[in-house]
Amino acid sequence: MKTTLIAFLKGAWLGPVKTTLVALLGGALSLGQLPFSRMPRFSGTLEQPVTMNHKIHAGDYQMPCLYCHANARRSTVAGIPSVQFCMGCHKITGLALPTVQKLKGYWDRKEPIPWVKVFYQPDFVHFSHVAHVRVGVTCQTCHGPVQTMDRFPNRVFITMDQCVACHRQQQASIDCVMCHK
């Protein structure tokens, strides 16, 4: 008993306490990463069911992003244009192209195109396209030089560091509740 009391007074109890604290902290950090663990992991080239060439549409023909992604003007999400919207132009132009033929196949079958999601953010983040569009943030600020891309190379994970750096540069609020709801 005397030996245990002396060891306790000398700090021998700190070892197990440190181990417990490290285990608890590690567990807490792991739980904090759960939202990210649900985000799909991907490497390599992203294959879409229909090749959407942004270089031709936004680059060569200089179509504004908001022409096809009009929901960005009024919604939190930019949205993907419907097959009907795309066929509005492609029933007249480019119909002989293999990609447009693939698009027309979805139109003929009255099926939506099962696009593969490209841009990801954690579930606990709230991002509003309309809020950014209204203050003049260009699509390229977050999405890169889309007008030069024939296709997106892979999935993109937008990080808090990127958002905070931009908010600081633009002198926008960096209050946590702006993005974390």
XYZ file of N, CA, C and O in Angstrom:
724
model
N 0.831 -1.187 0.000
C 0.000 0.000 0.000
C 0.874 1.247 0.000
O 0.578 2.195 -0.713
N 1.938 1.216 0.854
C 2.831 2.359 0.950
C 3.515 2.618 -0.393
O 3.655 3.758 -0.820
N 3.945 1.551 -1.118
C 4.601 1.683 -2.413
C 3.648 2.310 -3.436
O 4.027 3.180 -4.205
N 2.403 1.896 -3.455
C 1.408 2.427 -4.381
C 1.159 3.904 -4.111
O 1.081 4.716 -5.036
N 1.076 4.271 -2.833
C 0.847 5.660 -2.466
C 2.029 6.534 -2.890
O 1.847 7.613 -3.438
N 3.240 6.032 -2.677
C 4.433 6.791 -3.069
C 4.480 6.943 -4.587
O 4.758 8.026 -5.101
N 4.180 5.876 -5.348
C 4.170 5.943 -6.808
C 3.123 6.938 -7.293
O 3.364 7.714 -8.215
N 1.958 6.925 -6.655
C 0.883 7.856 -7.027
C 1.331 9.297 -6.819
O 1.145 10.156 -7.672
N 1.950 9.548 -5.679
C 2.396 10.898 -5.370
C 3.525 11.346 -6.294
O 3.666 12.532 -6.577
N 4.321 10.429 -6.801
C 5.420 10.764 -7.700
C 4.955 10.920 -9.144
O 5.733 11.259 -10.008
N 3.705 10.644 -9.421
C 3.179 10.847 -10.777
C 3.090 9.597 -11.612
O 2.894 9.676 -12.818
N 3.214 8.428 -11.018
C 3.120 7.193 -11.789
C 1.734 7.040 -12.417
O 1.572 6.369 -13.415
N 0.757 7.684 -11.853
C -0.620 7.615 -12.374
C -0.772 8.365 -13.699
O -1.717 8.160 -14.434
N 0.218 9.229 -14.024
C 0.111 10.022 -15.244
C 0.164 9.160 -16.512
O -0.480 9.485 -17.500
N 0.915 8.071 -16.478
C 1.035 7.203 -17.659
C -0.320 6.700 -18.134
O -0.702 6.923 -19.285
N -1.087 6.017 -17.288
C -2.402 5.540 -17.727
C -3.349 6.680 -18.103
O -4.144 6.547 -19.035
N -3.244 7.813 -17.406
C -4.121 8.946 -17.727
C -3.766 9.494 -19.110
O -4.653 9.781 -19.919
N -2.475 9.618 -19.395
C -2.043 10.089 -20.715
C -2.540 9.153 -21.802
O -3.036 9.597 -22.842
N -2.405 7.853 -21.580
C -2.856 6.866 -22.562
C -4.353 7.001 -22.812
O -4.818 6.992 -23.958
N -5.119 7.161 -21.739
C -6.574 7.317 -21.866
C -6.916 8.595 -22.627
O -7.772 8.582 -23.517
N -6.238 9.690 -22.292
C -6.502 10.955 -22.979
C -6.171 10.877 -24.464
O -6.926 11.368 -25.303
N -5.060 10.253 -24.801
C -4.670 10.103 -26.194
C -5.719 9.266 -26.945
O -6.129 9.599 -28.062
N -6.190 8.187 -26.318
C -7.202 7.333 -26.943
C -8.500 8.104 -27.157
O -9.124 8.018 -28.221
N -8.929 8.881 -26.156
C -10.154 9.662 -26.280
C -10.016 10.735 -27.358
O -10.930 10.938 -28.165
N -8.886 11.416 -27.387
C -8.656 12.451 -28.387
C -8.617 11.844 -29.791
O -9.221 12.376 -30.727
N -7.936 10.729 -29.937
C -7.891 10.050 -31.236
C -9.274 9.637 -31.699
O -9.637 9.790 -32.861
N -10.080 9.126 -30.778
C -11.451 8.746 -31.113
C -12.279 9.942 -31.535
O -13.036 9.891 -32.499
N -12.117 11.046 -30.823
C -12.869 12.261 -31.160
C -12.471 12.771 -32.544
O -13.315 13.184 -33.336
N -11.190 12.752 -32.837
C -10.733 13.197 -34.156
C -11.253 12.278 -35.254
O -11.642 12.737 -36.327
N -11.291 10.984 -34.976
C -11.828 10.044 -35.962
C -13.295 10.311 -36.219
O -13.761 10.296 -37.354
N -14.058 10.563 -35.171
C -15.477 10.863 -35.332
C -15.659 12.155 -36.108
O -16.594 12.286 -36.892
N -14.766 13.104 -35.908
C -14.841 14.366 -36.642
C -14.622 14.184 -38.134
O -15.040 14.997 -38.935
N -13.974 13.096 -38.503
C -13.719 12.831 -39.919
C -14.840 12.041 -40.584
O -14.820 11.825 -41.784
N -15.842 11.614 -39.817
C -16.922 10.816 -40.395
C -17.592 11.459 -41.600
O -17.849 10.780 -42.585
N -17.894 12.766 -41.563
C -18.531 13.339 -42.758
C -17.672 13.174 -44.004
O -18.187 12.978 -45.092
N -16.352 13.228 -43.830
C -15.463 13.079 -44.972
C -15.375 11.620 -45.407
O -15.194 11.332 -46.570
N -15.523 10.685 -44.470
C -15.417 9.278 -44.829
C -16.582 8.839 -45.702
O -16.487 7.864 -46.420
N -17.705 9.565 -45.634
C -18.850 9.225 -46.476
C -18.705 9.796 -47.879
O -19.488 9.477 -48.762
N -17.725 10.656 -48.074
C -17.506 11.219 -49.399
C -16.754 10.189 -50.233
O -15.785 9.609 -49.777
N -17.192 9.917 -51.458
C -16.547 8.892 -52.268
C -15.095 9.228 -52.561
O -14.749 10.379 -52.746
N -14.285 8.213 -52.566
C -12.878 8.382 -52.926
C -12.741 7.993 -54.392
O -13.359 7.046 -54.862
N -11.905 8.719 -55.113
C -11.796 8.471 -56.544
C -10.455 8.950 -57.026
O -9.955 9.967 -56.587
N -9.900 8.220 -57.934
C -8.702 8.698 -58.619
C -8.809 8.261 -60.073
O -9.514 7.315 -60.391
N -8.130 8.965 -60.910
C -8.197 8.643 -62.325
C -9.142 9.575 -63.061
O -9.566 10.596 -62.546
N -9.478 9.196 -64.282
C -10.310 10.029 -65.129
C -11.781 9.703 -64.900
O -12.172 8.552 -64.841
N -12.566 10.733 -64.795
C -13.999 10.589 -64.576
C -14.696 10.311 -65.903
O -14.525 11.053 -66.856
N -15.459 9.254 -65.965
C -16.195 8.907 -67.181
C -17.661 9.259 -66.989
O -18.304 8.761 -66.076
N -18.180 10.123 -67.840
C -19.588 10.488 -67.819
C -20.323 9.651 -68.871
O -19.715 9.194 -69.836
N -21.636 9.464 -68.715
C -22.391 8.696 -69.707
C -22.425 9.371 -71.083
O -22.511 8.703 -72.105
N -22.354 10.705 -71.096
C -22.261 11.476 -72.340
C -21.139 12.480 -72.135
O -21.082 13.152 -71.098
N -20.244 12.584 -73.093
C -19.150 13.546 -72.968
C -19.698 14.952 -73.172
O -20.228 15.277 -74.229
N -19.593 15.756 -72.139
C -20.014 17.154 -72.225
C -18.748 17.992 -72.345
O -17.981 18.092 -71.405
N -18.521 18.547 -73.518
C -17.297 19.282 -73.789
C -17.496 20.768 -73.464
O -18.052 21.518 -74.249
N -17.049 21.165 -72.262
C -17.167 22.561 -71.855
C -16.283 23.474 -72.705
O -16.588 24.648 -72.880
N -15.184 22.931 -73.224
C -14.293 23.742 -74.061
C -15.035 24.246 -75.307
O -14.892 25.400 -75.701
N -15.829 23.387 -75.908
C -16.596 23.795 -77.102
C -17.702 24.774 -76.702
O -17.835 25.845 -77.285
N -18.496 24.398 -75.711
C -19.664 25.210 -75.348
C -19.268 26.547 -74.721
O -19.678 27.606 -75.185
N -18.493 26.496 -73.605
C -18.137 27.721 -72.874
C -16.913 28.414 -73.467
O -16.765 29.626 -73.319
N -16.048 27.648 -74.137
C -14.837 28.222 -74.724
C -15.057 28.723 -76.138
O -15.187 29.921 -76.376
N -15.143 27.790 -77.077
C -15.263 28.155 -78.499
C -16.512 28.996 -78.784
O -16.441 30.000 -79.479
N -17.672 28.556 -78.279
C -18.925 29.278 -78.554
C -19.248 30.353 -77.511
O -20.226 31.065 -77.643
N -18.402 30.447 -76.481
C -18.529 31.471 -75.429
C -19.934 31.531 -74.817
O -20.451 32.611 -74.524
N -20.541 30.374 -74.636
C -21.840 30.319 -73.955
C -21.600 30.557 -72.473
O -20.753 29.899 -71.869
N -22.302 31.491 -71.851
C -22.113 31.729 -70.422
C -22.544 30.504 -69.601
O -23.500 29.810 -69.982
N -21.860 30.257 -68.516
C -22.199 29.124 -67.648
C -23.681 29.159 -67.259
O -24.341 28.120 -67.193
N -24.185 30.368 -66.985
C -25.559 30.512 -66.505
C -26.599 30.239 -67.592
O -27.789 30.148 -67.293
N -26.179 30.092 -68.829
C -27.131 29.717 -69.875
C -27.623 28.288 -69.626
O -28.821 28.022 -69.629
N -26.691 27.385 -69.391
C -27.054 25.984 -69.135
C -27.356 25.718 -67.663
O -28.188 24.882 -67.333
N -26.646 26.403 -66.787
C -26.811 26.195 -65.340
C -27.588 27.366 -64.739
O -27.143 28.011 -63.782
N -28.750 27.624 -65.297
C -29.557 28.795 -64.922
C -30.023 28.773 -63.476
O -30.255 29.835 -62.881
N -30.138 27.607 -62.869
C -30.583 27.538 -61.467
C -29.619 28.244 -60.522
O -30.009 28.637 -59.421
N -28.374 28.404 -60.929
C -27.396 29.081 -60.069
C -27.807 30.524 -59.774
O -27.413 31.082 -58.769
N -28.627 31.107 -60.638
C -29.110 32.478 -60.423
C -30.147 32.572 -59.313
O -30.384 33.631 -58.774
N -30.830 31.455 -59.016
C -31.968 31.519 -58.093
C -32.015 30.396 -57.067
O -32.996 30.254 -56.354
N -30.980 29.586 -57.003
C -31.024 28.424 -56.125
C -29.664 28.176 -55.480
O -28.649 28.692 -55.933
N -29.670 27.354 -54.446
C -28.402 26.990 -53.811
C -27.583 26.088 -54.733
O -26.368 26.085 -54.678
N -28.261 25.319 -55.593
C -27.550 24.425 -56.516
C -27.615 24.979 -57.940
O -28.603 25.595 -58.326
N -26.567 24.757 -58.693
C -26.535 25.244 -60.077
C -27.403 24.388 -60.982
O -28.001 24.877 -61.916
N -27.470 23.113 -60.685
C -28.278 22.202 -61.480
C -27.604 21.789 -62.770
O -26.656 22.407 -63.237
N -28.109 20.714 -63.310
C -27.628 20.180 -64.579
C -28.775 20.342 -65.571
O -29.919 20.013 -65.256
N -28.505 20.831 -66.771
C -29.601 20.993 -67.731
C -30.227 19.646 -68.093
O -29.541 18.620 -68.126
N -31.511 19.664 -68.372
C -32.228 18.444 -68.753
C -31.851 18.041 -70.176
O -31.321 18.846 -70.955
N -32.157 16.804 -70.514
C -31.942 16.324 -71.884
C -32.746 17.207 -72.839
O -32.263 17.567 -73.919
N -33.951 17.574 -72.446
C -34.800 18.429 -73.274
C -34.112 19.762 -73.568
O -34.134 20.255 -74.684
N -33.472 20.332 -72.550
C -32.770 21.605 -72.723
C -31.636 21.447 -73.737
O -31.502 22.259 -74.664
N -30.835 20.402 -73.564
C -29.706 20.168 -74.487
C -30.201 19.934 -75.908
O -29.618 20.436 -76.876
N -31.274 19.170 -76.034
C -31.807 18.865 -77.366
C -32.424 20.091 -78.029
O -32.592 20.113 -79.243
N -32.739 21.119 -77.239
C -33.221 22.369 -77.820
C -32.256 22.906 -78.863
O -32.665 23.401 -79.917
N -30.968 22.795 -78.605
C -29.948 23.212 -79.581
C -29.541 22.050 -80.482
O -29.379 22.210 -81.689
N -29.363 20.870 -79.880
C -28.755 19.761 -80.619
C -29.702 19.041 -81.565
O -29.270 18.161 -82.307
N -30.978 19.410 -81.596
C -31.829 18.870 -82.665
C -31.546 19.623 -83.969
O -31.924 19.178 -85.041
N -30.830 20.749 -83.837
C -30.496 21.578 -84.998
C -29.012 21.479 -85.342
O -28.641 21.402 -86.499
N -28.171 21.481 -84.323
C -26.731 21.546 -84.570
C -26.001 20.328 -84.000
O -26.335 19.858 -82.915
N -25.037 19.842 -84.738
C -24.172 18.762 -84.280
C -24.828 17.400 -84.217
O -24.281 16.479 -83.605
N -25.974 17.237 -84.838
C -26.738 15.994 -84.706
C -25.975 14.764 -85.203
O -26.200 13.659 -84.713
N -25.059 14.933 -86.142
C -24.311 13.797 -86.686
C -23.160 13.350 -85.772
O -22.612 12.263 -85.948
N -22.810 14.179 -84.795
C -21.689 13.842 -83.902
C -22.051 12.659 -83.002
O -23.178 12.584 -82.498
N -21.111 11.734 -82.757
C -21.395 10.565 -81.914
C -21.895 10.946 -80.505
O -22.810 10.310 -79.991
N -21.323 11.973 -79.917
C -21.749 12.397 -78.584
C -23.188 12.888 -78.605
O -23.969 12.581 -77.706
N -23.540 13.635 -79.631
C -24.905 14.145 -79.742
C -25.866 12.990 -80.037
O -27.005 12.984 -79.566
N -25.416 11.997 -80.782
C -26.243 10.809 -81.026
C -26.539 10.077 -79.712
O -27.647 9.592 -79.495
N -25.529 10.022 -78.849
C -25.724 9.414 -77.528
C -26.747 10.218 -76.728
O -27.635 9.663 -76.082
N -26.625 11.544 -76.766
C -27.586 12.439 -76.110
C -28.989 12.198 -76.671
O -29.960 12.061 -75.920
N -29.081 12.090 -77.987
C -30.373 11.869 -78.649
C -30.979 10.527 -78.221
O -32.200 10.386 -78.108
N -30.139 9.543 -77.955
C -30.619 8.248 -77.473
C -31.386 8.396 -76.158
O -32.448 7.794 -75.969
N -30.832 9.198 -75.243
C -31.539 9.469 -73.974
C -32.858 10.200 -74.262
O -33.883 9.918 -73.643
N -32.836 11.129 -75.197
C -34.029 11.887 -75.577
C -35.104 10.949 -76.143
O -36.258 11.000 -75.727
N -34.700 10.078 -77.060
C -35.647 9.146 -77.685
C -36.251 8.183 -76.661
O -37.426 7.827 -76.756
N -35.441 7.754 -75.688
C -35.923 6.825 -74.651
C -36.643 7.545 -73.507
O -37.116 6.919 -72.581
N -36.648 8.892 -73.571
C -37.244 9.721 -72.507
C -36.626 9.404 -71.137
O -37.304 9.272 -70.138
N -35.295 9.295 -71.138
C -34.531 8.993 -69.919
C -33.641 10.173 -69.559
O -33.052 10.793 -70.446
N -33.525 10.465 -68.280
C -32.531 11.475 -67.885
C -31.126 10.879 -68.005
O -30.951 9.667 -67.918
N -30.163 11.732 -68.216
C -28.773 11.271 -68.279
C -28.292 11.038 -66.844
O -28.394 11.938 -66.004
N -27.767 9.866 -66.541
C -27.287 9.591 -65.178
C -25.870 10.149 -64.960
O -24.895 9.416 -64.879
N -25.785 11.477 -64.868
C -24.484 12.132 -64.707
C -23.811 11.667 -63.419
O -24.468 11.401 -62.421
N -22.501 11.599 -63.447
C -21.700 11.263 -62.274
C -21.302 12.575 -61.602
O -20.786 13.479 -62.262
N -21.557 12.691 -60.307
C -21.258 13.914 -59.571
C -19.761 14.197 -59.598
O -18.935 13.297 -59.448
N -19.401 15.464 -59.789
C -17.996 15.855 -59.904
C -17.521 16.612 -58.669
O -16.481 16.317 -58.109
N -18.282 17.622 -58.229
C -17.849 18.479 -57.130
C -18.473 18.033 -55.815
O -19.690 17.831 -55.747
N -17.621 17.879 -54.799
C -18.064 17.399 -53.492
C -17.682 18.369 -52.393
O -16.659 19.045 -52.463
N -18.505 18.391 -51.370
C -18.206 19.085 -50.122
C -18.836 18.261 -49.009
O -19.759 17.486 -49.268
N -18.360 18.399 -47.781
C -18.939 17.617 -46.679
C -20.420 17.932 -46.482
O -20.890 19.020 -46.812
N -21.145 16.962 -45.928
C -22.586 17.112 -45.701
C -22.941 18.295 -44.800
O -24.019 18.852 -44.925
N -22.050 18.639 -43.885
C -22.367 19.697 -42.925
C -22.106 21.099 -43.478
O -22.327 22.087 -42.805
N -21.666 21.188 -44.730
C -21.388 22.479 -45.348
C -22.581 22.887 -46.207
O -23.119 22.097 -46.972
N -22.977 24.130 -46.063
C -24.046 24.695 -46.879
C -23.412 25.695 -47.831
O -22.821 26.683 -47.409
N -23.512 25.418 -49.131
C -22.986 26.330 -50.137
C -24.144 26.796 -51.000
O -24.942 25.991 -51.464
N -24.237 28.087 -51.227
C -25.317 28.634 -52.049
C -24.744 29.248 -53.316
O -24.015 30.239 -53.255
N -25.077 28.657 -54.458
C -24.646 29.242 -55.726
C -25.211 30.641 -55.902
O -24.507 31.562 -56.300
N -26.508 30.808 -55.608
C -27.150 32.102 -55.848
C -26.465 33.222 -55.061
O -26.284 34.327 -55.579
N -26.060 32.952 -53.829
C -25.397 33.982 -53.027
C -24.088 34.422 -53.685
O -23.749 35.606 -53.682
N -23.361 33.490 -54.253
C -22.093 33.813 -54.899
C -22.308 34.486 -56.255
O -21.595 35.421 -56.605
N -23.281 34.019 -57.021
C -23.586 34.622 -58.324
C -24.019 36.078 -58.133
O -23.591 36.964 -58.880
N -24.845 36.328 -57.124
C -25.360 37.688 -56.896
C -24.268 38.704 -56.581
O -24.423 39.884 -56.870
N -23.166 38.250 -55.982
C -22.087 39.201 -55.665
C -20.982 39.187 -56.729
O -19.939 39.799 -56.553
N -21.230 38.478 -57.832
C -20.300 38.532 -58.961
C -19.153 37.549 -58.937
O -18.194 37.711 -59.702
N -19.208 36.530 -58.088
C -18.153 35.514 -58.099
C -18.318 34.693 -59.375
O -19.403 34.191 -59.658
N -17.263 34.578 -60.152
C -17.355 33.814 -61.394
C -17.333 32.317 -61.086
O -16.788 31.885 -60.064
N -17.907 31.551 -61.966
C -17.939 30.095 -61.806
C -16.511 29.528 -61.741
O -16.225 28.589 -61.007
N -15.610 30.135 -62.515
C -14.223 29.663 -62.582
C -13.492 29.798 -61.252
O -12.513 29.093 -61.010
N -13.954 30.679 -60.384
C -13.306 30.859 -59.083
C -13.262 29.546 -58.319
O -12.239 29.206 -57.724
N -14.355 28.803 -58.329
C -14.412 27.520 -57.617
C -14.194 26.325 -58.541
O -13.611 25.324 -58.141
N -14.695 26.423 -59.766
C -14.701 25.274 -60.667
C -13.512 25.229 -61.616
O -13.387 24.281 -62.387
N -12.668 26.251 -61.579
C -11.496 26.273 -62.454
C -11.853 26.751 -63.850
O -12.992 27.106 -64.128
N -10.877 26.765 -64.753
C -11.090 27.285 -66.115
C -11.894 26.303 -66.971
O -11.376 25.683 -67.903
N -13.167 26.166 -66.640
C -14.049 25.200 -67.302
C -14.049 25.399 -68.812
O -14.111 24.424 -69.574
N -13.954 26.639 -69.269
C -13.994 26.934 -70.697
C -12.810 26.346 -71.469
O -12.817 26.327 -72.688
N -11.810 25.836 -70.762
C -10.654 25.211 -71.414
C -10.684 23.686 -71.305
O -9.789 23.021 -71.806
N -11.704 23.144 -70.629
C -11.743 21.697 -70.351
C -12.655 20.968 -71.339
O -13.825 21.297 -71.455
N -12.077 19.968 -72.013
C -12.960 19.155 -72.843
C -13.761 18.198 -71.966
O -14.852 17.784 -72.321
N -13.221 17.863 -70.805
C -13.966 17.123 -69.788
C -13.260 17.299 -68.451
O -12.079 17.643 -68.410
N -14.002 17.063 -67.376
C -13.401 17.177 -66.050
C -12.486 15.985 -65.829
O -12.892 14.845 -66.075
N -11.254 16.220 -65.368
C -10.306 15.118 -65.231
C -10.663 14.141 -64.115
O -10.427 12.963 -64.230
N -11.224 14.632 -63.020
C -11.599 13.750 -61.913
C -12.504 14.506 -60.942
O -12.826 15.662 -61.164
N -12.872 13.875 -59.884
C -13.737 14.515 -58.902
C -12.962 15.578 -58.143
O -11.761 15.472 -57.942
N -13.685 16.602 -57.705
C -13.065 17.733 -57.042
C -13.665 17.874 -55.643
O -14.879 17.900 -55.488
N -12.800 17.948 -54.647
C -13.238 18.143 -53.273
C -12.868 19.560 -52.865
O -11.699 19.892 -52.748
N -13.875 20.414 -52.715
C -13.660 21.796 -52.306
C -13.346 21.785 -50.811
O -14.068 21.170 -50.035
N -12.283 22.480 -50.405
C -11.880 22.462 -48.998
C -12.208 23.781 -48.303
O -12.363 24.819 -48.948
N -12.277 23.707 -46.995
C -12.532 24.896 -46.191
C -11.417 25.925 -46.381
O -11.681 27.130 -46.435
N -10.190 25.463 -46.504
C -9.062 26.377 -46.715
C -9.263 27.221 -47.971
O -8.991 28.419 -47.979
N -9.744 26.579 -49.049
C -9.986 27.304 -50.302
C -11.063 28.371 -50.093
O -10.917 29.506 -50.554
N -12.138 27.981 -49.428
C -13.258 28.916 -49.216
C -12.841 30.086 -48.322
O -13.121 31.247 -48.638
N -12.165 29.792 -47.218
C -11.755 30.850 -46.286
C -10.768 31.800 -46.961
O -10.862 33.023 -46.810
N -9.825 31.268 -47.728
C -8.855 32.127 -48.428
C -9.575 33.072 -49.381
O -9.270 34.270 -49.441
N -10.559 32.568 -50.097
C -11.311 33.405 -51.035
C -12.139 34.443 -50.276
O -12.170 35.618 -50.650
N -12.800 34.012 -49.212
C -13.597 34.955 -48.416
C -12.723 36.079 -47.860
O -13.122 37.240 -47.862
N -11.526 35.730 -47.400
C -10.618 36.767 -46.880
C -10.187 37.711 -47.998
O -10.165 38.929 -47.829
N -9.844 37.147 -49.149
C -9.408 37.959 -50.283
C -10.522 38.902 -50.738
O -10.267 40.054 -51.079
N -11.757 38.430 -50.730
C -12.899 39.236 -51.171
C -13.510 40.060 -50.041
O -14.500 40.755 -50.246
N -12.919 39.950 -48.851
C -13.416 40.629 -47.649
C -14.870 40.249 -47.359
O -15.695 41.078 -46.976
N -15.183 38.969 -47.563
C -16.507 38.425 -47.240
C -16.439 37.843 -45.832
O -15.361 37.586 -45.294
N -17.592 37.605 -45.252
C -17.656 37.079 -43.893
C -16.982 35.710 -43.789
O -17.128 34.875 -44.672
N -16.259 35.520 -42.702
C -15.716 34.202 -42.405
C -16.354 33.634 -41.133
O -15.831 32.748 -40.501
N -17.522 34.178 -40.791
C -18.288 33.679 -39.660
C -18.687 32.235 -39.951
O -19.197 31.924 -41.033
N -18.496 31.346 -39.006
C -18.732 29.907 -39.197
C -20.144 29.615 -39.705
O -20.329 28.738 -40.555
N -21.141 30.335 -39.183
C -22.527 30.022 -39.543
C -22.851 30.399 -40.983
O -23.922 30.051 -41.479
N -21.977 31.079 -41.673
C -22.210 31.390 -43.090
C -22.231 30.098 -43.911
O -22.977 29.994 -44.881
N -21.416 29.143 -43.533
C -21.285 27.898 -44.308
C -21.698 26.655 -43.538
O -22.099 25.673 -44.138
N -21.534 26.680 -42.238
C -21.825 25.501 -41.413
C -23.181 25.666 -40.757
O -23.333 26.451 -39.819
N -24.155 24.926 -41.240
C -25.527 25.036 -40.735
C -25.849 23.868 -39.837
O -25.443 22.797 -40.021
